[in-house]
Tab-separated table of C-alpha atoms in Angstrom:
chain	number	residue	atom	x	y	z
A	800	MET	CA	-15.441	-7.932	-9.281
A	801	SER	CA	-13.303	-11.032	-9.596
A	802	ASP	CA	-12.145	-12.980	-6.506
A	803	ASP	CA	-8.599	-11.747	-6.645
A	804	ARG	CA	-9.494	-8.179	-6.316
A	805	ILE	CA	-9.910	-6.287	-2.945
A	806	SER	CA	-12.743	-3.852	-2.726
A	807	GLU	CA	-10.799	-1.149	-0.832
A	808	GLY	CA	-9.240	0.799	-3.644
A	809	ASN	CA	-9.912	-1.981	-6.092
A	810	ILE	CA	-6.323	-3.489	-5.829
A	811	SER	CA	-5.529	-7.064	-6.558
A	812	ARG	CA	-4.256	-9.582	-3.965
A	813	ALA	CA	-0.972	-9.537	-5.782
A	814	GLU	CA	-0.674	-5.852	-5.535
A	815	LEU	CA	-1.487	-5.871	-1.747
A	816	ALA	CA	1.230	-8.541	-1.311
A	817	GLU	CA	3.804	-6.382	-3.174
A	818	LEU	CA	2.811	-3.395	-1.017
A	819	ALA	CA	2.905	-5.422	2.250
A	820	VAL	CA	6.453	-6.577	1.492
A	821	LEU	CA	7.609	-2.876	0.849
A	822	PHE	CA	5.715	-1.711	3.935
A	823	ASP	CA	7.301	-4.423	6.179
A	824	GLN	CA	10.768	-3.326	4.820
A	825	PHE	CA	10.496	0.185	6.066
A	826	GLU	CA	7.826	0.127	8.727
A	827	PHE	CA	9.549	-2.620	10.661
A	828	ALA	CA	13.191	-1.812	9.600
A	829	PHE	CA	15.898	-2.214	12.341
A	830	ASP	CA	17.349	1.064	10.968
A	831	PRO	CA	14.440	3.178	9.519
A	832	LEU	CA	16.929	5.680	8.105
A	833	SER	CA	18.887	3.010	6.087
A	834	LEU	CA	19.108	3.503	2.507
A	835	ALA	CA	17.062	0.110	1.934
A	836	ALA	CA	14.263	1.311	4.192
A	837	ARG	CA	14.082	4.774	2.531
A	838	GLU	CA	14.023	3.160	-0.901
A	839	SER	CA	11.231	0.697	0.072
A	840	GLU	CA	9.076	3.605	1.539
A	841	SER	CA	9.614	5.623	-1.652
A	842	THR	CA	8.644	2.728	-3.872
A	843	PHE	CA	5.731	1.955	-1.657
A	844	ASP	CA	4.590	5.632	-1.798
A	845	ASP	CA	5.077	5.623	-5.636
A	846	LEU	CA	2.897	2.497	-6.019
A	847	VAL	CA	0.153	3.957	-3.740
A	848	LEU	CA	0.059	7.083	-5.820
A	849	SER	CA	-0.017	5.301	-9.033
A	850	LEU	CA	-3.018	3.085	-7.901
A	851	PHE	CA	-4.772	6.201	-6.538
A	852	GLU	CA	-4.285	8.201	-9.841
A	853	GLU	CA	-5.253	5.287	-12.074
A	854	ARG	CA	-8.100	3.587	-10.296
A	855	VAL	CA	-9.436	5.746	-7.230
A	856	LYS	CA	-9.390	9.300	-8.319
A	857	PRO	CA	-11.240	8.974	-11.611
A	858	ASN	CA	-14.138	7.061	-9.761
A	859	HIS	CA	-13.939	8.857	-6.399
A	860	PRO	CA	-12.724	12.390	-7.027
A	861	ALA	CA	-13.721	13.726	-3.452
A	862	LEU	CA	-11.428	10.988	-1.802
A	863	PRO	CA	-8.089	12.388	-0.694
A	864	LEU	CA	-4.857	10.732	-1.423
A	865	HIS	CA	-3.934	10.664	2.347
A	866	ILE	CA	-7.129	8.784	3.232
A	867	PHE	CA	-6.373	6.160	0.575
A	868	HIS	CA	-2.777	5.934	1.659
A	869	SER	CA	-3.737	5.414	5.236
A	870	LYS	CA	-6.262	2.642	4.154
A	871	ILE	CA	-3.476	0.846	2.151
A	872	ARG	CA	-1.171	1.001	5.195
A	873	SER	CA	-3.975	-0.505	7.370
A	874	LEU	CA	-4.549	-3.264	4.833
A	875	CYS	CA	-0.845	-3.919	4.716
A	876	ARG	CA	-0.693	-4.238	8.456
A	877	ALA	CA	-3.567	-6.724	8.518
A	878	TYR	CA	-2.009	-8.673	5.715
A	879	LEU	CA	1.187	-8.912	7.598
A	880	ARG	CA	-0.602	-9.886	10.911
A	881	LYS	CA	-2.060	-12.820	9.045
A	882	GLY	CA	1.517	-13.894	8.294
A	883	THR	CA	0.701	-14.355	4.465
A	884	ILE	CA	4.204	-13.402	3.229
């Protein structure tokens, strides 16, 4: 595995950064019901589903989507705590 990949879900650092930006836009939105926050959440969910379908499900068919989704959210929180964006 190359250095720019993260073992959890086999996603790249660039993908994690993109997901963290989207996560930040809806999770910590002043108005979580705003159109911008809802669109960010929808885009985040779509990207997580795409990563799951393309990379995780073929190699780990017993792993449910909701577990992968929760792990990605945790990774985003950790990424944001580090202040990398």
